[in-house]
Coordinates of C-alpha atoms in Angstrom, one line a residue:
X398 CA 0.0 0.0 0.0
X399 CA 1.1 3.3 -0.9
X400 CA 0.8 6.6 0.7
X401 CA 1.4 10.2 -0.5
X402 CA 0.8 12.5 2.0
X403 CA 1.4 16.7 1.1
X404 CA 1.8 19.3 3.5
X405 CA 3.3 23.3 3.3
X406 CA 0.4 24.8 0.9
X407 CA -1.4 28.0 2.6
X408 CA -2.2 31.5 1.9
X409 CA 0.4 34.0 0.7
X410 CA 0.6 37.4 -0.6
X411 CA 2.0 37.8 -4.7
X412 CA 6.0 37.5 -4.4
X413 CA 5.3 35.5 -1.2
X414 CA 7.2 31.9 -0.9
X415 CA 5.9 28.9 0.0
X416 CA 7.6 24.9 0.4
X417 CA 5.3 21.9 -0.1
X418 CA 6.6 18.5 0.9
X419 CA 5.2 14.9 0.0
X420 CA 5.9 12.7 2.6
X421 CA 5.6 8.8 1.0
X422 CA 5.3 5.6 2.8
X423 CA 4.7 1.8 1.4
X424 CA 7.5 0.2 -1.5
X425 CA 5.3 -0.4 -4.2
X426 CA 6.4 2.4 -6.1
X427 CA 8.7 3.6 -8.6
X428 CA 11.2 6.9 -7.6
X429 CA 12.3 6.2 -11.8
X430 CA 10.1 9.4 -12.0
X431 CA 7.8 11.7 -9.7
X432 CA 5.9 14.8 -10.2
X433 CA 4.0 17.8 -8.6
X434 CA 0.6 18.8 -10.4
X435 CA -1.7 21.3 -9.6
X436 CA -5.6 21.9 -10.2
X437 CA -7.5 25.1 -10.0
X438 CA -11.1 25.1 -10.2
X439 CA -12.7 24.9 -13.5
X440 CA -9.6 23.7 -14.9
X441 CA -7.1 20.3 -16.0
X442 CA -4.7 19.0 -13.7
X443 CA -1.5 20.0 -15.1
X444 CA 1.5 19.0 -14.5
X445 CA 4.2 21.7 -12.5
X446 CA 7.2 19.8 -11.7
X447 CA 8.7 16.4 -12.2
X448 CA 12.4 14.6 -11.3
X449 CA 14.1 11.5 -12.3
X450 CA 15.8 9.5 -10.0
X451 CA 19.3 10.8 -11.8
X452 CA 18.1 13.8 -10.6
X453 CA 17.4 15.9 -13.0
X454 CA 14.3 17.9 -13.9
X455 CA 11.7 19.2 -15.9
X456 CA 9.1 22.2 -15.1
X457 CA 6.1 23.9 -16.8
X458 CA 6.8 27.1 -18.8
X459 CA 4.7 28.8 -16.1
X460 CA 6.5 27.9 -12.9
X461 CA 10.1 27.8 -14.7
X462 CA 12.8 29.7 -13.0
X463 CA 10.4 30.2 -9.7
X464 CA 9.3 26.8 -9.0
X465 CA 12.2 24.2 -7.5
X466 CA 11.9 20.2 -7.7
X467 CA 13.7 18.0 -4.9
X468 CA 13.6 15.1 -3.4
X469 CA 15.1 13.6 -0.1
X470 CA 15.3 9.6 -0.6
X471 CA 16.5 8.7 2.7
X472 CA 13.2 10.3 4.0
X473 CA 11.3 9.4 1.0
X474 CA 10.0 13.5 0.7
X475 CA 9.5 15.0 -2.1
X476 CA 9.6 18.6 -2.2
X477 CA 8.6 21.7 -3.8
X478 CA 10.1 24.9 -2.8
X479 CA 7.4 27.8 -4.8
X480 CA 9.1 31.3 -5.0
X481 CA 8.1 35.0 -6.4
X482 CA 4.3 33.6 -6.5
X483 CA 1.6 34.3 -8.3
X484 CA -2.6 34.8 -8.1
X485 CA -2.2 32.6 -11.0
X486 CA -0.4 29.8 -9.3
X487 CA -3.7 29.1 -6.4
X488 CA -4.7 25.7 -7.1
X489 CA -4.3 22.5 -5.2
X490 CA -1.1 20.8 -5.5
X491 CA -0.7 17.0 -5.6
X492 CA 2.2 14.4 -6.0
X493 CA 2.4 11.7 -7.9
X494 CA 4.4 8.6 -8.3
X495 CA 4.3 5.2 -11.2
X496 CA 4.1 2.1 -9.9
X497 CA 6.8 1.5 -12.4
X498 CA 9.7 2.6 -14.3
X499 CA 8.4 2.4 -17.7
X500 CA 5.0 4.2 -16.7
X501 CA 7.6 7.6 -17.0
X502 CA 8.0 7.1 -20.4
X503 CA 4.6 8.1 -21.2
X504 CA 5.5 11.6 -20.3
X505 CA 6.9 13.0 -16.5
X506 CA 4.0 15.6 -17.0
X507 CA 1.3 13.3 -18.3
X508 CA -1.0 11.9 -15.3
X509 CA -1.0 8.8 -17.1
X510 CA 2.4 7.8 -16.1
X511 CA 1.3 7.7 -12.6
X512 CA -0.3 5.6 -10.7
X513 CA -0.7 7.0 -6.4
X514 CA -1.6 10.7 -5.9
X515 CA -1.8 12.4 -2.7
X516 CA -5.0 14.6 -1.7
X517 CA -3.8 17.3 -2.2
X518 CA -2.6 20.8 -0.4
X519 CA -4.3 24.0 -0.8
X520 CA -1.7 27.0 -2.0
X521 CA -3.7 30.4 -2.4
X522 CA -2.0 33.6 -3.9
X523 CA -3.4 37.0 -3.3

């Protein structure tokens, strides 16, 4: 059984900061790929924020160059540290992981490469 759980989101003025974490628990799950996506009412999930387990990354056009990806193995956390925000960025945020390797290769930003989501954490930008 695995569990996603995020924490961090909250209400912030434009410019304001905020670090979400994803704490995950079980070891049915692949780290080959995860990735943070976000959903604002009225609108697709879409993906933010996604790392590979060599480390490197990939972000959305929209969050690029404000938005940073990390992850902590030996405390299975996944982070994401959300800087210079925007009205534009309230949604809820969710993590995501595949159950397996090859899932990733349908696309690190595509919700059908992964398999357990979180519930979500509230981020709100005034």
């Amino acid at each position: 059984h695995v569990q996603l759980v995020e924490s961090g989101g909250g209400s912030v003025q434009a410019g304001g900061s905020l670090r979400l974490s994803c704490a995950a628990s079980g070891n049915t799950y692949s780290r080959y790929c995860m990735g943070w996506f976000r959903q604002a009412p009225g609108k697709e999930r879409e993906g933010v924020a996604g790392i590979y387990s060599d480390g490197s990354t990939s972000y959305a056009d929209s969050v690029k160059g404000r938005f940073t990806i990390s992850q902590d193995n030996a405390k299975n956390t996944l982070y994401l540290q959300m800087n210079s925000l925007k009205p534009e960025d309230t949604a809820m945020y969710y993590c995501a992981v595949p159950l397996s390797a090859s899932h990733c290769y349908r696309g690190i930003f595509s919700p059908r490469a992964y398999t357990y989501w979180g519930k979500g954490t509230q981020v709100t930008v005034s």
